[in-house]
Short mmCIF file of C-alpha atoms in Angstrom, two decimals:
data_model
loop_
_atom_site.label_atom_id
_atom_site.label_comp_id
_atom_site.label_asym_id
_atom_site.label_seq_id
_atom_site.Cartn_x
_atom_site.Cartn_y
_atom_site.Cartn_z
CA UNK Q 1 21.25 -6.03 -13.08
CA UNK Q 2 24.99 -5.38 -13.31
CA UNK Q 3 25.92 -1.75 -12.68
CA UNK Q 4 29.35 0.52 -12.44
CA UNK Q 5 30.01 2.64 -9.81
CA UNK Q 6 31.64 5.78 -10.98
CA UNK Q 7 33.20 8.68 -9.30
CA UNK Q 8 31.17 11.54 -9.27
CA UNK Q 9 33.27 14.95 -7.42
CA UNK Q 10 34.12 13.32 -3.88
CA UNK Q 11 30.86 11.12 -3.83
CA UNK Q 12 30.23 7.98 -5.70
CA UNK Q 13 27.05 7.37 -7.69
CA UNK Q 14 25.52 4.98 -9.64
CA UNK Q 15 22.80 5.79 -12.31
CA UNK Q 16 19.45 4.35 -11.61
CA UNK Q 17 17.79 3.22 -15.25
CA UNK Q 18 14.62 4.00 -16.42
CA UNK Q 19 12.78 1.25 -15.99
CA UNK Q 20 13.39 1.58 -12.46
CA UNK Q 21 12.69 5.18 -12.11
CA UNK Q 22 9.54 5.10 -13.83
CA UNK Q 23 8.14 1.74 -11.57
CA UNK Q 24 8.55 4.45 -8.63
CA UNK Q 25 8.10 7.28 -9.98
CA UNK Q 26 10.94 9.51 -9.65
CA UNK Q 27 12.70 11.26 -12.18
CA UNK Q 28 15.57 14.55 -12.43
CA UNK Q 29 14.77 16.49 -9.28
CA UNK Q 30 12.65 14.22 -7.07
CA UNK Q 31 13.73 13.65 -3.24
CA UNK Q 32 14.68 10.53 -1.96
CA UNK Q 33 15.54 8.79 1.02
CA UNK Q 34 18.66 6.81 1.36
CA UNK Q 35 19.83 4.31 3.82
CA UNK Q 36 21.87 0.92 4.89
CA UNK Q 37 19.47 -2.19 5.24
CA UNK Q 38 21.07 -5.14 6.18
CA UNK Q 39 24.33 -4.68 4.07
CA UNK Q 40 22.59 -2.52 0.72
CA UNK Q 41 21.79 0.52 0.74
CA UNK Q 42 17.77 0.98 -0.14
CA UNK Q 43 16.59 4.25 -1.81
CA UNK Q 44 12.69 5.51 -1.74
CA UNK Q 45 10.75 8.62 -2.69
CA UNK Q 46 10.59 10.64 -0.21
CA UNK Q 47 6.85 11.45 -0.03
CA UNK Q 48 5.92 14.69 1.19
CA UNK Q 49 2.06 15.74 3.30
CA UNK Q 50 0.67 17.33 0.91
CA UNK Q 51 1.88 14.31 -1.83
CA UNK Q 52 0.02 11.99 0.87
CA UNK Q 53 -2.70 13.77 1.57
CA UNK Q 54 -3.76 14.56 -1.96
CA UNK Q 55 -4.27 11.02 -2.47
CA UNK Q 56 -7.07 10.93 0.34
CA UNK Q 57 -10.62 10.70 -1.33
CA UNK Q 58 -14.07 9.91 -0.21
CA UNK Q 59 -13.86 6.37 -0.98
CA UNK Q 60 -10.73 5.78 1.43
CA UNK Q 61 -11.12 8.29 4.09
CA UNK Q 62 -11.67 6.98 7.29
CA UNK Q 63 -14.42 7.59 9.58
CA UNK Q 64 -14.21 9.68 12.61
CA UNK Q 65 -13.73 7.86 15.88
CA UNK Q 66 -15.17 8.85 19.46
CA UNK Q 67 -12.73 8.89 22.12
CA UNK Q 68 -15.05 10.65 24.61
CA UNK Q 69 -15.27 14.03 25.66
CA UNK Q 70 -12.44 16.52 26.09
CA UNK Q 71 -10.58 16.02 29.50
CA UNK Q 72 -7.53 18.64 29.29
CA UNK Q 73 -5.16 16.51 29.63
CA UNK Q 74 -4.52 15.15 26.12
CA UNK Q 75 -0.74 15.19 25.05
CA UNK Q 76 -0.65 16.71 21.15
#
């Protein structure tokens, strides 16, 4: 897709279309992440805990794993 880069203040922007906004779900408002990747510049949602975590259920939670018992020296 062909798009213009305008001036916007001191920045430049470009608009992102819908189509594209709704496949990631962001709209007005939502934080993203942008960075350089391999000569383009890649933008994704910038997902917060609590965003992650609610999606956690009892069909995809994962079991609890033994590691042993307490030894004091764990690094947290």
């Amino acid at each position: 897709m062909h798009m213009n880069v305008i001036k916007w203040g001191n920045s430049l922007g470009v608009r992102i279309p819908r189509a594209f906004a709704n496949k990631i779900g962001i709209h007005e408002g939502t934080s993203v992440e942008i960075s350089l990747q391999d000569h383009s510049i890649l933008i994704r949602k910038e997902y917060s805990l609590k965003s992650m975590l609610d999606q956690i259920t009892p069909e995809n939670i994962h079991n609890e794993i033994q590691t042993g018992p307490a030894r004091g020296e764990e690094i947290w």
